[in-house]
mmCIF file of C-alpha atoms in Angstrom:
data_model
loop_
_atom_site.group_PDB
_atom_site.id
_atom_site.type_symbol
_atom_site.label_atom_id
_atom_site.label_comp_id
_atom_site.label_asym_id
_atom_site.label_seq_id
_atom_site.Cartn_x
_atom_site.Cartn_y
_atom_site.Cartn_z
ATOM 1 C CA UNK A 63 -5.156 -34.483 -21.050
ATOM 2 C CA UNK A 64 -5.970 -36.298 -17.686
ATOM 3 C CA UNK A 65 -7.720 -35.345 -15.107
ATOM 4 C CA UNK A 66 -4.296 -35.384 -12.909
ATOM 5 C CA UNK A 67 -2.561 -33.194 -15.440
ATOM 6 C CA UNK A 68 -5.382 -30.344 -15.428
ATOM 7 C CA UNK A 69 -5.147 -30.608 -11.139
ATOM 8 C CA UNK A 70 -1.642 -29.819 -11.560
ATOM 9 C CA UNK A 71 -1.484 -27.332 -13.827
ATOM 10 C CA UNK A 72 -4.562 -25.155 -11.479
ATOM 11 C CA UNK A 73 -3.038 -22.197 -9.945
ATOM 12 C CA UNK A 74 -2.974 -23.233 -5.958
ATOM 13 C CA UNK A 75 -2.255 -19.364 -4.732
ATOM 14 C CA UNK A 76 -3.936 -15.657 -5.579
ATOM 15 C CA UNK A 77 -2.103 -12.475 -4.938
ATOM 16 C CA UNK A 78 -4.462 -9.632 -3.440
ATOM 17 C CA UNK A 79 -4.017 -6.279 -2.230
ATOM 18 C CA UNK A 80 -5.404 -5.370 1.183
ATOM 19 C CA UNK A 81 -5.918 -1.999 2.862
ATOM 20 C CA UNK A 82 -5.153 -2.818 6.904
ATOM 21 C CA UNK A 83 -4.737 -0.348 9.418
ATOM 22 C CA UNK A 84 -1.473 -0.621 10.865
ATOM 23 C CA UNK A 85 0.099 0.842 14.122
ATOM 24 C CA UNK A 86 3.438 2.930 13.940
ATOM 25 C CA UNK A 87 5.517 3.518 16.934
ATOM 26 C CA UNK A 88 7.823 5.979 16.274
ATOM 27 C CA UNK A 89 10.713 6.059 18.279
ATOM 28 C CA UNK A 90 12.803 9.146 19.348
ATOM 29 C CA UNK A 91 14.892 8.342 21.768
ATOM 30 C CA UNK A 92 17.257 5.483 22.661
ATOM 31 C CA UNK A 93 15.677 4.533 25.939
ATOM 32 C CA UNK A 94 14.226 1.202 26.429
ATOM 33 C CA UNK A 95 13.845 1.464 29.887
ATOM 34 C CA UNK A 96 11.636 4.687 29.627
ATOM 35 C CA UNK A 97 9.750 3.174 26.705
ATOM 36 C CA UNK A 98 9.304 0.112 29.093
ATOM 37 C CA UNK A 99 7.218 2.295 31.352
ATOM 38 C CA UNK A 100 5.156 4.594 29.397
ATOM 39 C CA UNK A 101 4.188 1.295 27.151
ATOM 40 C CA UNK A 102 3.045 0.193 30.223
ATOM 41 C CA UNK A 103 0.877 3.169 30.989
ATOM 42 C CA UNK A 104 -0.586 2.803 27.829
ATOM 43 C CA UNK A 105 -1.314 -0.811 27.928
ATOM 44 C CA UNK A 106 -3.258 -0.136 31.056
ATOM 45 C CA UNK A 107 -5.290 2.409 29.293
ATOM 46 C CA UNK A 108 -6.307 0.320 26.650
ATOM 47 C CA UNK A 109 -5.381 -3.648 27.290
ATOM 48 C CA UNK A 110 -7.638 -4.346 24.578
ATOM 49 C CA UNK A 111 -5.828 -2.523 21.902
ATOM 50 C CA UNK A 112 -2.624 -3.807 23.100
ATOM 51 C CA UNK A 113 -3.474 -7.303 21.741
ATOM 52 C CA UNK A 114 -1.147 -8.681 19.162
ATOM 53 C CA UNK A 115 -1.270 -5.752 17.380
ATOM 54 C CA UNK A 116 0.224 -5.511 14.046
ATOM 55 C CA UNK A 117 3.301 -2.870 14.235
ATOM 56 C CA UNK A 118 5.562 -0.935 12.163
ATOM 57 C CA UNK A 119 8.655 0.303 13.857
ATOM 58 C CA UNK A 120 9.606 4.029 12.774
ATOM 59 C CA UNK A 121 13.468 4.432 13.913
ATOM 60 C CA UNK A 122 13.993 6.966 11.352
ATOM 61 C CA UNK A 123 13.812 9.582 13.755
ATOM 62 C CA UNK A 124 16.578 8.310 16.121
ATOM 63 C CA UNK A 125 20.346 9.978 15.996
ATOM 64 C CA UNK A 126 22.496 8.370 13.846
ATOM 65 C CA UNK A 127 24.829 5.886 15.553
ATOM 66 C CA UNK A 128 22.703 5.376 18.504
ATOM 67 C CA UNK A 129 23.983 1.735 19.047
ATOM 68 C CA UNK A 130 20.005 0.607 19.419
ATOM 69 C CA UNK A 131 19.646 -2.789 20.617
ATOM 70 C CA UNK A 132 17.003 -4.005 17.578
ATOM 71 C CA UNK A 133 16.446 -7.405 19.470
ATOM 72 C CA UNK A 134 15.840 -5.973 22.958
ATOM 73 C CA UNK A 135 13.213 -3.364 21.427
ATOM 74 C CA UNK A 136 11.125 -5.859 19.299
ATOM 75 C CA UNK A 137 11.294 -8.216 22.761
ATOM 76 C CA UNK A 138 10.257 -5.163 24.905
ATOM 77 C CA UNK A 139 7.464 -4.476 22.234
ATOM 78 C CA UNK A 140 6.154 -7.835 21.997
ATOM 79 C CA UNK A 141 6.058 -8.078 25.932
ATOM 80 C CA UNK A 142 3.238 -5.106 25.492
ATOM 81 C CA UNK A 143 1.173 -7.277 22.958
ATOM 82 C CA UNK A 144 2.634 -5.544 19.730
ATOM 83 C CA UNK A 145 4.043 -7.473 16.907
ATOM 84 C CA UNK A 146 6.695 -5.639 14.868
ATOM 85 C CA UNK A 147 5.937 -6.504 10.967
ATOM 86 C CA UNK A 148 8.475 -4.544 9.570
ATOM 87 C CA UNK A 149 11.097 -1.313 10.535
ATOM 88 C CA UNK A 150 11.362 2.202 8.973
ATOM 89 C CA UNK A 151 14.767 3.126 8.983
ATOM 90 C CA UNK A 152 17.576 4.476 6.996
ATOM 91 C CA UNK A 153 20.696 4.062 9.434
ATOM 92 C CA UNK A 154 22.785 1.330 7.915
ATOM 93 C CA UNK A 155 23.376 -0.388 11.141
ATOM 94 C CA UNK A 156 19.818 -0.616 12.032
ATOM 95 C CA UNK A 157 19.302 -1.807 8.539
ATOM 96 C CA UNK A 158 22.004 -4.835 9.210
ATOM 97 C CA UNK A 159 20.434 -5.737 12.136
ATOM 98 C CA UNK A 160 16.952 -5.728 10.363
ATOM 99 C CA UNK A 161 18.348 -8.210 7.943
ATOM 100 C CA UNK A 162 20.052 -10.466 10.346
ATOM 101 C CA UNK A 163 16.337 -10.406 12.058
ATOM 102 C CA UNK A 164 14.810 -11.000 8.886
ATOM 103 C CA UNK A 165 12.790 -8.141 9.123
ATOM 104 C CA UNK A 166 11.716 -6.109 5.711
ATOM 105 C CA UNK A 167 12.752 -2.357 5.634
ATOM 106 C CA UNK A 168 10.380 0.425 4.798
ATOM 107 C CA UNK A 169 11.707 3.822 3.131
ATOM 108 C CA UNK A 170 12.013 6.681 5.849
ATOM 109 C CA UNK A 171 9.186 8.913 6.031
ATOM 110 C CA UNK A 172 9.283 12.303 4.578
ATOM 111 C CA UNK A 173 10.143 13.243 0.762
ATOM 112 C CA UNK A 174 13.633 12.044 -0.424
ATOM 113 C CA UNK A 175 15.629 14.291 -2.016
ATOM 114 C CA UNK A 176 18.840 14.227 -4.413
ATOM 115 C CA UNK A 177 21.107 16.685 -5.846
ATOM 116 C CA UNK A 178 20.563 17.908 -9.487
ATOM 117 C CA UNK A 179 22.976 18.966 -11.951
ATOM 118 C CA UNK A 180 20.986 22.017 -12.746
ATOM 119 C CA UNK A 181 23.910 23.320 -15.158
ATOM 120 C CA UNK A 182 23.544 20.390 -17.813
ATOM 121 C CA UNK A 183 19.773 20.589 -18.266
ATOM 122 C CA UNK A 184 17.613 23.252 -20.269
ATOM 123 C CA UNK A 185 14.781 24.752 -18.349
ATOM 124 C CA UNK A 186 12.108 22.194 -17.603
ATOM 125 C CA UNK A 187 8.268 23.789 -17.767
ATOM 126 C CA UNK A 188 6.508 23.750 -14.448
ATOM 127 C CA UNK A 189 4.212 20.592 -14.430
ATOM 128 C CA UNK A 190 1.026 20.925 -14.535
ATOM 129 C CA UNK A 191 -1.008 19.774 -11.492
ATOM 130 C CA UNK A 192 -2.486 16.749 -11.697
ATOM 131 C CA UNK A 193 -6.513 16.529 -12.236
ATOM 132 C CA UNK A 194 -8.246 15.349 -9.120
ATOM 133 C CA UNK A 195 -9.822 11.824 -9.449
ATOM 134 C CA UNK A 196 -13.762 12.150 -8.504
ATOM 135 C CA UNK A 197 -14.494 9.383 -6.639
ATOM 136 C CA UNK A 198 -18.693 9.297 -5.114
ATOM 137 C CA UNK A 199 -19.457 8.741 -1.716
ATOM 138 C CA UNK A 200 -19.822 5.125 -0.736
ATOM 139 C CA UNK A 201 -23.093 4.544 0.786
ATOM 140 C CA UNK A 202 -23.536 1.184 2.852
ATOM 141 C CA UNK A 203 -27.157 0.087 3.526
ATOM 142 C CA UNK A 204 -26.727 -2.771 5.346
ATOM 143 C CA UNK A 205 -25.306 -3.552 8.839
ATOM 144 C CA UNK A 206 -21.788 -4.179 9.103
ATOM 145 C CA UNK A 207 -20.646 -7.482 11.190
ATOM 146 C CA UNK A 208 -17.994 -7.869 13.187
ATOM 147 C CA UNK A 209 -14.732 -8.867 11.345
ATOM 148 C CA UNK A 210 -15.821 -6.907 8.126
ATOM 149 C CA UNK A 211 -14.125 -4.050 6.894
ATOM 150 C CA UNK A 212 -15.130 -1.284 4.661
ATOM 151 C CA UNK A 213 -12.884 1.262 3.082
ATOM 152 C CA UNK A 214 -13.850 4.448 0.790
ATOM 153 C CA UNK A 215 -11.283 5.591 -0.962
ATOM 154 C CA UNK A 216 -10.637 8.982 -2.180
ATOM 155 C CA UNK A 217 -14.008 10.189 -0.469
ATOM 156 C CA UNK A 218 -16.622 9.879 2.443
ATOM 157 C CA UNK A 219 -18.399 6.691 4.067
ATOM 158 C CA UNK A 220 -21.893 6.760 4.964
ATOM 159 C CA UNK A 221 -23.353 3.892 6.676
ATOM 160 C CA UNK A 222 -27.122 3.779 6.988
ATOM 161 C CA UNK A 223 -27.332 0.869 9.881
ATOM 162 C CA UNK A 224 -25.499 -0.480 12.781
ATOM 163 C CA UNK A 225 -21.892 -1.210 13.253
ATOM 164 C CA UNK A 226 -21.136 -3.973 15.109
ATOM 165 C CA UNK A 227 -18.367 -5.041 17.552
ATOM 166 C CA UNK A 228 -15.204 -6.003 15.648
ATOM 167 C CA UNK A 229 -15.925 -4.189 12.547
ATOM 168 C CA UNK A 230 -13.982 -1.740 10.909
ATOM 169 C CA UNK A 231 -14.612 1.522 8.927
ATOM 170 C CA UNK A 232 -11.978 3.353 7.061
ATOM 171 C CA UNK A 233 -12.164 6.449 4.514
ATOM 172 C CA UNK A 234 -10.072 9.063 3.126
ATOM 173 C CA UNK A 235 -12.968 11.929 3.944
ATOM 174 C CA UNK A 236 -15.232 11.751 6.644
ATOM 175 C CA UNK A 237 -17.580 8.746 8.137
ATOM 176 C CA UNK A 238 -21.122 9.147 8.671
ATOM 177 C CA UNK A 239 -22.775 6.486 10.648
ATOM 178 C CA UNK A 240 -26.460 6.463 10.919
ATOM 179 C CA UNK A 241 -26.897 3.943 13.843
ATOM 180 C CA UNK A 242 -24.648 2.876 16.578
ATOM 181 C CA UNK A 243 -21.080 2.625 15.922
ATOM 182 C CA UNK A 244 -19.850 -0.071 18.016
ATOM 183 C CA UNK A 245 -16.667 -1.050 16.112
ATOM 184 C CA UNK A 246 -13.479 1.100 15.001
ATOM 185 C CA UNK A 247 -13.883 4.097 12.643
ATOM 186 C CA UNK A 248 -10.783 5.532 11.208
ATOM 187 C CA UNK A 249 -11.291 8.723 9.194
ATOM 188 C CA UNK A 250 -8.724 10.952 6.914
ATOM 189 C CA UNK A 251 -6.223 7.603 6.770
ATOM 190 C CA UNK A 252 -4.420 9.439 4.333
ATOM 191 C CA UNK A 253 -3.946 12.521 6.632
ATOM 192 C CA UNK A 254 -6.898 14.765 6.044
ATOM 193 C CA UNK A 255 -7.010 16.901 9.386
ATOM 194 C CA UNK A 256 -10.244 17.916 8.358
ATOM 195 C CA UNK A 257 -11.999 14.767 7.953
ATOM 196 C CA UNK A 258 -14.737 14.053 10.890
ATOM 197 C CA UNK A 259 -16.900 11.195 12.037
ATOM 198 C CA UNK A 260 -20.611 11.118 12.630
ATOM 199 C CA UNK A 261 -22.470 8.942 14.382
ATOM 200 C CA UNK A 262 -26.376 8.505 16.146
ATOM 201 C CA UNK A 263 -24.856 6.567 19.028
ATOM 202 C CA UNK A 264 -21.344 6.487 20.002
ATOM 203 C CA UNK A 265 -20.105 3.285 21.788
ATOM 204 C CA UNK A 266 -17.117 2.526 19.533
ATOM 205 C CA UNK A 267 -13.799 0.254 20.119
ATOM 206 C CA UNK A 268 -11.699 2.992 18.753
ATOM 207 C CA UNK A 269 -12.167 6.263 16.563
ATOM 208 C CA UNK A 270 -9.176 7.808 14.336
ATOM 209 C CA UNK A 271 -8.911 11.282 12.575
ATOM 210 C CA UNK A 272 -5.256 11.193 10.387
ATOM 211 C CA UNK A 273 -3.788 8.941 12.997
ATOM 212 C CA UNK A 274 -4.980 10.599 16.012
ATOM 213 C CA UNK A 275 -7.139 8.368 17.959
ATOM 214 C CA UNK A 276 -9.043 7.533 21.205
ATOM 215 C CA UNK A 277 -10.128 3.965 22.282
ATOM 216 C CA UNK A 278 -12.945 2.472 24.155
ATOM 217 C CA UNK A 279 -11.466 3.150 27.692
ATOM 218 C CA UNK A 280 -10.884 6.625 26.814
ATOM 219 C CA UNK A 281 -14.441 7.054 24.902
ATOM 220 C CA UNK A 282 -16.373 5.714 28.132
ATOM 221 C CA UNK A 283 -15.139 8.206 29.966
ATOM 222 C CA UNK A 284 -16.609 10.735 27.936
ATOM 223 C CA UNK A 285 -19.988 12.474 28.850
ATOM 224 C CA UNK A 286 -21.218 11.792 25.578
ATOM 225 C CA UNK A 287 -20.775 8.240 25.440
ATOM 226 C CA UNK A 288 -23.779 6.539 23.816
ATOM 227 C CA UNK A 289 -24.963 9.727 22.537
ATOM 228 C CA UNK A 290 -25.104 11.068 19.213
ATOM 229 C CA UNK A 291 -21.732 13.342 18.437
ATOM 230 C CA UNK A 292 -19.157 14.271 15.494
ATOM 231 C CA UNK A 293 -15.690 14.299 16.139
ATOM 232 C CA UNK A 294 -13.019 16.693 14.702
ATOM 233 C CA UNK A 295 -9.348 17.511 15.582
ATOM 234 C CA UNK A 296 -8.860 20.699 17.425
ATOM 235 C CA UNK A 297 -4.898 20.630 16.626
ATOM 236 C CA UNK A 298 -3.494 17.269 17.854
ATOM 237 C CA UNK A 299 -6.685 16.398 19.913
ATOM 238 C CA UNK A 300 -9.684 14.799 19.049
ATOM 239 C CA UNK A 301 -12.601 16.566 20.207
ATOM 240 C CA UNK A 302 -16.453 15.097 20.574
ATOM 241 C CA UNK A 303 -19.376 17.458 20.587
ATOM 242 C CA UNK A 304 -23.013 16.435 20.553
ATOM 243 C CA UNK A 305 -24.962 16.530 17.465
#
């Protein structure tokens, strides 16, 4: 076989999975004028966060047949630095409009329900709960540089070094940083509201617990900025206290 034949058979691509932090904008009212005003306030508070930010538009909480102008909504988001990648919707009109714009549709949030024909089925034994999967705490001993992303799946993440601006830490559980935290830290990313973030020096670009976040503009106003702190949720409020 010639060298040219071997070159033709060599793969030119690979499919890889990736854990990415994607912002979700959940719209509850079809009022683009108010949305424009409220987004403008958010952009003023955190301009760095609204900078070509990948976005999923969650439209499954809108009333049925609300006559949403989807192109105008996407243009409005783009105006404020939010790039729409996909929609989460179930309304047929919105799904059809998304198809015309060549946007993928994600299923609506919440559990799906279907009617069961109980009479035709014998009683089933209750399913046994799934055995918990043990995943050890992930420990990182080297500095996390800008552009790097570290994810602790199913457990906690411990970093024994500095986290640079532009770096991103993600964990299903808690995050511990025994050094300056200057990048992003997202704990409880699968919804664990009991997760916490600990660091020896708070200088983060963003912190988030179970989807509730604060960006650098909010954090700098906190009296514990640059101090050793822990962060946890109290209801929907992300609280910062001294270690």
